[in-house]
CSV table of N, CA and C in Angstrom, one decimal:
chain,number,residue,atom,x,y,z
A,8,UNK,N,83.0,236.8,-12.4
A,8,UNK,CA,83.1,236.2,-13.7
A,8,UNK,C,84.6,236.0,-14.1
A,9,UNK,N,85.1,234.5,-14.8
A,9,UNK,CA,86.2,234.2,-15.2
A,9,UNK,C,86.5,235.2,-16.4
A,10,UNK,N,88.2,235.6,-16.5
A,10,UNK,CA,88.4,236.3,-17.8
A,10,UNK,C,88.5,235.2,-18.7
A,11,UNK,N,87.9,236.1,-20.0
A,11,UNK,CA,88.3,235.1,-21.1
A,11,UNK,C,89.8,235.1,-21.6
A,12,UNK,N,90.2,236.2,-21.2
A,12,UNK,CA,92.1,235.7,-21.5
A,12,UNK,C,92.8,236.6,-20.2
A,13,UNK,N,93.6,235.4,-19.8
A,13,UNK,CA,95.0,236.2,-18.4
A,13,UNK,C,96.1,235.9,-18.6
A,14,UNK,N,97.0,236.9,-19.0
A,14,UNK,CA,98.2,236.8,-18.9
A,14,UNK,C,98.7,236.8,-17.1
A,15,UNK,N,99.7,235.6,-16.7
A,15,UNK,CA,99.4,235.8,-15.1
A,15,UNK,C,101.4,235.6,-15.1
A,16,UNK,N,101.7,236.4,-14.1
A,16,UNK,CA,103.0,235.8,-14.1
A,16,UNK,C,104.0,236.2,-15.1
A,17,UNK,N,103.7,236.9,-16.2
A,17,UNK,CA,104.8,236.6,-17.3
A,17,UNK,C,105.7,237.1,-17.5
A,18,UNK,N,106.8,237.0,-17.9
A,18,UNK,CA,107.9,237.4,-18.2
A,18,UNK,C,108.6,237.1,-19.3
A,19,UNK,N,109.7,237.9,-19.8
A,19,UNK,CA,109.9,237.7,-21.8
A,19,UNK,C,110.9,238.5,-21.3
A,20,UNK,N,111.9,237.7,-22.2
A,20,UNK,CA,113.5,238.9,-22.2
A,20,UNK,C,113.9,238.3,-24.0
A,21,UNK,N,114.8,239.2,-24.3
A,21,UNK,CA,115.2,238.9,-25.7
A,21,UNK,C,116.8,239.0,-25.7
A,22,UNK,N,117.5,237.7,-25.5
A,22,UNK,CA,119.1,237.8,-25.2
A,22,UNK,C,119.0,238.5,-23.3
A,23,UNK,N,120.0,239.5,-23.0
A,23,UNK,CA,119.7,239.7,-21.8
A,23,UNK,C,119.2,241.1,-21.3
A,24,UNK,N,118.0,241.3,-22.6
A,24,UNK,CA,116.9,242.6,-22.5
A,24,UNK,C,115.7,242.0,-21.8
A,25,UNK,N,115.2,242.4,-20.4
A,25,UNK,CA,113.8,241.9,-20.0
A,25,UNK,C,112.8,242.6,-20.4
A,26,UNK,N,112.6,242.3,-21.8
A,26,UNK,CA,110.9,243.3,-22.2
A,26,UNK,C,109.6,243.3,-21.2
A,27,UNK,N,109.5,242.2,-20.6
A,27,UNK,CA,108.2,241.7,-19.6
A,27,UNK,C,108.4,241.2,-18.6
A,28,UNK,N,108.6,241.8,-17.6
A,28,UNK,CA,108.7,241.2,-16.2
A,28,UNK,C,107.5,241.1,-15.0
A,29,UNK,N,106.8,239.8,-15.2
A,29,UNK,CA,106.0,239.9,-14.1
A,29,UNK,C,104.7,240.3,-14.2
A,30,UNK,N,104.2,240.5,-15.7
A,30,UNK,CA,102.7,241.2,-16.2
A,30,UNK,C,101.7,239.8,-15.4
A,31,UNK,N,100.6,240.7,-14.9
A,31,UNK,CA,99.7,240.3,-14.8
A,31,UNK,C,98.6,241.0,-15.8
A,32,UNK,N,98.1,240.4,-16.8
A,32,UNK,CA,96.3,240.7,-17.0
A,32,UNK,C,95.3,240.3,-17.4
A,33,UNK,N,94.0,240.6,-17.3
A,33,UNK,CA,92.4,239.8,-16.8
A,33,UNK,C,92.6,240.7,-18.1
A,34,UNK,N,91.7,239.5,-19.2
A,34,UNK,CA,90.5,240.2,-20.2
A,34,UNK,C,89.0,240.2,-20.1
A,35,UNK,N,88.1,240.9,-20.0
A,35,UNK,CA,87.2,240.3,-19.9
A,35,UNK,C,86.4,240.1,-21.4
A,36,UNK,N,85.8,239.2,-21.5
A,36,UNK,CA,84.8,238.6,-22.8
A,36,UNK,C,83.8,240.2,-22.8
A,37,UNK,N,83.5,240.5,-24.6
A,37,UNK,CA,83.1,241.4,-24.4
A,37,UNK,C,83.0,243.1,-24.3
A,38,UNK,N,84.7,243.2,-23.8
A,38,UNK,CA,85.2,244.3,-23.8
A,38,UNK,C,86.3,244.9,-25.1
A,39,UNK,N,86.2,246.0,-24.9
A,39,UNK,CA,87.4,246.5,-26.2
A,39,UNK,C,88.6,247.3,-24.6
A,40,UNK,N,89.8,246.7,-25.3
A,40,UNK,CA,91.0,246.7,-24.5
A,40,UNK,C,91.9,247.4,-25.9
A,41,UNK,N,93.0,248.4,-25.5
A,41,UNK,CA,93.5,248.9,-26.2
A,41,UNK,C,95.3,248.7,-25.4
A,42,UNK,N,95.8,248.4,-25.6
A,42,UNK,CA,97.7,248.4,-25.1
A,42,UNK,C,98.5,249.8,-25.8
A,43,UNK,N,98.9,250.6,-24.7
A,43,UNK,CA,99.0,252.2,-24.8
A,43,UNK,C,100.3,252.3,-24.2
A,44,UNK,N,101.6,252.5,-24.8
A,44,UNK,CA,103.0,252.7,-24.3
A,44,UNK,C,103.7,253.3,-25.0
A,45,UNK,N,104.9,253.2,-24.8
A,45,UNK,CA,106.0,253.6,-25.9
A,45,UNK,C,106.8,252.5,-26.5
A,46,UNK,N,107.3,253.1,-27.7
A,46,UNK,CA,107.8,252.2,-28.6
A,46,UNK,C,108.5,251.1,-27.4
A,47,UNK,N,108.8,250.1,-27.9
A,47,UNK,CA,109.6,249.0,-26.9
A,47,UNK,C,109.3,248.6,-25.5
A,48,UNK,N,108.0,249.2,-25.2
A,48,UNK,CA,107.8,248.7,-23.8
A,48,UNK,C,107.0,247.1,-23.6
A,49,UNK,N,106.9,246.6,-24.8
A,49,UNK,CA,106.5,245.4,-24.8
A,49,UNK,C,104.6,244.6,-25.6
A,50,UNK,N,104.3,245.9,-25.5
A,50,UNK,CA,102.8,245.6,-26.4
A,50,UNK,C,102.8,244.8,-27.3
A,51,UNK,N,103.6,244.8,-28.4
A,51,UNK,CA,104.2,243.8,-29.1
A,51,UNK,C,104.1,242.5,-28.9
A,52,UNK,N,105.0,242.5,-27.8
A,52,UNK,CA,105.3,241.5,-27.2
A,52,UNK,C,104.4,240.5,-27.0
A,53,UNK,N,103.7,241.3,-26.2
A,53,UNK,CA,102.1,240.8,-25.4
A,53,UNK,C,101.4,240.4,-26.1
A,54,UNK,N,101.2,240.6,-27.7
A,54,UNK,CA,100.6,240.4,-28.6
A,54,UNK,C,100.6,238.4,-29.2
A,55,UNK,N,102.2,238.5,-29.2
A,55,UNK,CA,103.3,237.5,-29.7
A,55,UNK,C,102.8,236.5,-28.9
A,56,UNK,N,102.7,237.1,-27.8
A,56,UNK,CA,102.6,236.0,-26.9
A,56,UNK,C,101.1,235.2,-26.4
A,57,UNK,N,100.1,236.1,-26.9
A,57,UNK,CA,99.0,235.7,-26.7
A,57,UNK,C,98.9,234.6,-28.2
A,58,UNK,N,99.0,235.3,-29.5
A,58,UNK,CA,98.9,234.4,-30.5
A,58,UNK,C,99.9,233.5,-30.7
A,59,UNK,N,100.9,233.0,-29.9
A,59,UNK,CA,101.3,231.8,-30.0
A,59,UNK,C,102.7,232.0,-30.9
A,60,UNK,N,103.2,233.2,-31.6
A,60,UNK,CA,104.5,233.9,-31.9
A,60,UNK,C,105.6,233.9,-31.5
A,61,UNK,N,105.6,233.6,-30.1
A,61,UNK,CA,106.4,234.1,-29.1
A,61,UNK,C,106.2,233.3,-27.8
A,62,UNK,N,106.4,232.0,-27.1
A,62,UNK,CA,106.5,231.8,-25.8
A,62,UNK,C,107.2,232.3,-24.2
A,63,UNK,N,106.4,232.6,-23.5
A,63,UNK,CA,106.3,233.4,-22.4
A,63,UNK,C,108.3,232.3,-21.7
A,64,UNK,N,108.8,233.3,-20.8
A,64,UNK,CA,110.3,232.3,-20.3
A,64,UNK,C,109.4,231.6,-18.9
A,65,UNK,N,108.5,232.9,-18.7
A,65,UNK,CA,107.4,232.0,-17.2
A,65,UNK,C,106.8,232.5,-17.3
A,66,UNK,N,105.7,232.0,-16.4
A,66,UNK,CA,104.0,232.9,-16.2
A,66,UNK,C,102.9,231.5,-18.0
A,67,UNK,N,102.3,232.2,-17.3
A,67,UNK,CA,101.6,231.5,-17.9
A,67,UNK,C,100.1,232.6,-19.1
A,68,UNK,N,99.8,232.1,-20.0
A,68,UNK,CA,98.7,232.7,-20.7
A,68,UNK,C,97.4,231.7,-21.0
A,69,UNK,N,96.8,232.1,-20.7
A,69,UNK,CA,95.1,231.4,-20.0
A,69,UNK,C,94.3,232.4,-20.8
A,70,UNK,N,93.5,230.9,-22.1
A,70,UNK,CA,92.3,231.6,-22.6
A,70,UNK,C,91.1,230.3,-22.4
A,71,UNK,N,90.0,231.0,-21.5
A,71,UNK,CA,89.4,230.4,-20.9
A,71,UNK,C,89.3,229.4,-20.3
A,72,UNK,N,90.2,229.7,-19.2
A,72,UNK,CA,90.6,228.8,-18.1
A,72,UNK,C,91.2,227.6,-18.4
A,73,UNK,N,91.8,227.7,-19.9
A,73,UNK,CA,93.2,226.4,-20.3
A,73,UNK,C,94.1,227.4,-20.4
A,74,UNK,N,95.5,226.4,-20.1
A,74,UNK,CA,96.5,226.8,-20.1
A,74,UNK,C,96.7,226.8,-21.9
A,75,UNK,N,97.4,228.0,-22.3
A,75,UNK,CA,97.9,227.9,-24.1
A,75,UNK,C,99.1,227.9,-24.0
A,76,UNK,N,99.4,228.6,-22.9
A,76,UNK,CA,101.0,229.1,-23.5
A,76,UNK,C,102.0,228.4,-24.2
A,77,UNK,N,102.1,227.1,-23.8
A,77,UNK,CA,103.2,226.2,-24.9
A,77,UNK,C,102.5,226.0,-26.3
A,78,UNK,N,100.9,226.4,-26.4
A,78,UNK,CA,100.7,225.9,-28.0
A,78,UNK,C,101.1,226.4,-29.0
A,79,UNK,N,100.8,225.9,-30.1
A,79,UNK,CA,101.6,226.8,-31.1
A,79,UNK,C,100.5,227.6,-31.8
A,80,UNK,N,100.3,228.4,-33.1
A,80,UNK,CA,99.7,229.3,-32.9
A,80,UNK,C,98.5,228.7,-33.6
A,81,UNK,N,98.5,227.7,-34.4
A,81,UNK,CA,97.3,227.4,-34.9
A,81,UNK,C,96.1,226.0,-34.1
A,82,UNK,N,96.7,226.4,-32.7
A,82,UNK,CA,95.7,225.4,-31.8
A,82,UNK,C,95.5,226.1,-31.0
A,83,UNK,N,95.3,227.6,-31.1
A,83,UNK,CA,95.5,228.7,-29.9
A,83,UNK,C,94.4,228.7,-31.1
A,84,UNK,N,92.8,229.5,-30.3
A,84,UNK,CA,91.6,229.9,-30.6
A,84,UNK,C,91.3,231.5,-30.6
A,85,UNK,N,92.3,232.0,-31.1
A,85,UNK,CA,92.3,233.4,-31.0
A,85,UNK,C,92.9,233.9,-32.4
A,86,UNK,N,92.5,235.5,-32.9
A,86,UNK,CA,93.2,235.8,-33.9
A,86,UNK,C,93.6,237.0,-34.2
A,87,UNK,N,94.5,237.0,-35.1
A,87,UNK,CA,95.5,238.4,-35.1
A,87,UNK,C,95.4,239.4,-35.8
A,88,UNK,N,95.5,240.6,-35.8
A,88,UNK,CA,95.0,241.2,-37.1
A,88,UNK,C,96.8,242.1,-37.2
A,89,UNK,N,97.5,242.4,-37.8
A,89,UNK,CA,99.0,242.5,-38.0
A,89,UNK,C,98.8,244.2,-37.8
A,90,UNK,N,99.4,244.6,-37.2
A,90,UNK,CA,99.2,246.5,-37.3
A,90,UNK,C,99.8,246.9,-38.3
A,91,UNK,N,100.7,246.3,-39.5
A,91,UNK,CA,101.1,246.7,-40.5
A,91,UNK,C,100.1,246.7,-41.6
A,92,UNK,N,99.5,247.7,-42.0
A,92,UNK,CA,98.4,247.5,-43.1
A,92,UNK,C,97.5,246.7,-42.6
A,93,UNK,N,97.4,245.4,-43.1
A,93,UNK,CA,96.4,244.5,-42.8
A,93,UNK,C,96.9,243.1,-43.6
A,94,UNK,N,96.1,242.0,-43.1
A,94,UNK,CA,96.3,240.7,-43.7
A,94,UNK,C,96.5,241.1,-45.4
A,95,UNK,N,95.5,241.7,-45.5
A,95,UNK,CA,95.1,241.9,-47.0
A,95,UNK,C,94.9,243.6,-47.2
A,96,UNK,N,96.4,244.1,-47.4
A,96,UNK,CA,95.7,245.8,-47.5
A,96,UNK,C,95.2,245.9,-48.7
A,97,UNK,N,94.7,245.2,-49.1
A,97,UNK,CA,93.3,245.6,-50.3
A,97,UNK,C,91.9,245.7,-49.8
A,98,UNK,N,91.9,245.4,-48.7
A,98,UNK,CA,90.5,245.0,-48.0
A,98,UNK,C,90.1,245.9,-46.5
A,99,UNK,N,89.0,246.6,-46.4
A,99,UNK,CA,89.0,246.9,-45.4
A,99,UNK,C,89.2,246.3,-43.8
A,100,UNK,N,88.9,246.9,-43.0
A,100,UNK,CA,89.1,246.5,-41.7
A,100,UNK,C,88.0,245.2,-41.4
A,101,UNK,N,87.1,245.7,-41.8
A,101,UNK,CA,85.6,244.6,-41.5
A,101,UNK,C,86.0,243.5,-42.2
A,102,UNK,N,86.4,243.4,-43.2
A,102,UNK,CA,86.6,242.1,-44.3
A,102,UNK,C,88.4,241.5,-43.9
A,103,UNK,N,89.2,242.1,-43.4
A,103,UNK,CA,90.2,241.5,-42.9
A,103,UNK,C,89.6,240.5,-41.7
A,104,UNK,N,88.9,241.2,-40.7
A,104,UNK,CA,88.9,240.7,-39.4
A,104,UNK,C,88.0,239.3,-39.5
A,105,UNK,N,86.9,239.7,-40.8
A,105,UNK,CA,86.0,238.7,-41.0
A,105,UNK,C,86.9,237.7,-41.8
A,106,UNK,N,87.4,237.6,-42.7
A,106,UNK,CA,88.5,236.9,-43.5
A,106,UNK,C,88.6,235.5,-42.5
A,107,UNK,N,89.6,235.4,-41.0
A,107,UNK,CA,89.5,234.2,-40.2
A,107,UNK,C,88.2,233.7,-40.0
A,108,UNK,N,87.0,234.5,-39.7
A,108,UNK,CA,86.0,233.8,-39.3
A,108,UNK,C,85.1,233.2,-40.0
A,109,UNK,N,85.8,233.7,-41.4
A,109,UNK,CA,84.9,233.1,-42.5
A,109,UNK,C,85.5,231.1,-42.5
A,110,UNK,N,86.7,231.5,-42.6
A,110,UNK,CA,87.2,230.3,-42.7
A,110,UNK,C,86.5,229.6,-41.5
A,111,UNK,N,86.5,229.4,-40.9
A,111,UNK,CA,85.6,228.5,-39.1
A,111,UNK,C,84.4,228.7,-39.8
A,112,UNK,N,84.1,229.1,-40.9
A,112,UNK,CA,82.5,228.9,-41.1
A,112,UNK,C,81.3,229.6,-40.3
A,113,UNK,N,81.6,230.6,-39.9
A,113,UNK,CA,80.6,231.6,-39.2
A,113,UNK,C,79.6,231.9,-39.8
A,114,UNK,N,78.4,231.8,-39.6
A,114,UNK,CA,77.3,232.2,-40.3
A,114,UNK,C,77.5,234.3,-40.0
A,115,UNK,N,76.8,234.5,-41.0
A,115,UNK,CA,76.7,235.4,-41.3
A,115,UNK,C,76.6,236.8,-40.3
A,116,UNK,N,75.0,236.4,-39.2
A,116,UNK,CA,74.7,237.3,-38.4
A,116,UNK,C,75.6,236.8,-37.1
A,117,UNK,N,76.2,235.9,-37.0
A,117,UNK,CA,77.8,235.2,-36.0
A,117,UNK,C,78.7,236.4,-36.8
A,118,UNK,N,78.6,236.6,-37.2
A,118,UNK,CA,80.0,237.3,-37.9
A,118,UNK,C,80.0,238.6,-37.8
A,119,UNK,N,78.5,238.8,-38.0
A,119,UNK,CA,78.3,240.6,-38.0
A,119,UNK,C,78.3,240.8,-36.3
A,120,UNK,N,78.1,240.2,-35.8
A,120,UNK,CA,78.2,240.2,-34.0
A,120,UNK,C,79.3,239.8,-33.7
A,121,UNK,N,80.5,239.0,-34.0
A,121,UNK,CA,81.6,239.3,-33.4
A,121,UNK,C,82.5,240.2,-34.2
């Protein structure tokens, strides 16, 4: 089975700090994935660079077998939820995350399933 997202190749420096040298990784559709380090090792990063925040210097990022990495963030089909509070820290977790999918018009039981 194809991952639904691969970081292949990548690499990220900030001035002449290399945060990411060379990451490769397979997501699979489906799964709960968690990014586990220390401060500054780049999770962040990884983040930035998946939603379109941040372009990769090489390597490439692949959501479902297209290339994204030069898009910008709102033609990238993925979404972010901010680790600071929340989009909306008035709102729980369920109603942040649902917040984007409302917008795309998700029916209801689409929504309670993703």
């Amino acid at each position: 089975m194809e991952p639904l997202l691969s970081l292949k190749s990548v690499s990220k420096s900030y001035d002449d700090l290399n945060i990411l040298d060379d990451i490769d990784i397979d997501i699979e559709s489906g799964y709960f994935y968690t990014l586990l380090g220390p401060s500054g090792c780049g999770k962040t990063t990884i983040l930035k660079l998946i939603a379109g925040f941040e372009y990769p210097d090489s390597g490439e990022v692949i959501y479902q077998n297209k290339p994204i990495g030069s898009l910008p963030p709102n033609k990238r089909k993925v979404n972010t939820v901010f680790q600071d509070y929340a989009l909306f820290p008035h709102l729980n977790v369920y109603d942040n995350i649902a917040f984007g999918l409302k917008l795309k018009n998700y029916q209801k039981s689409k929504l309670i399933k993703k």
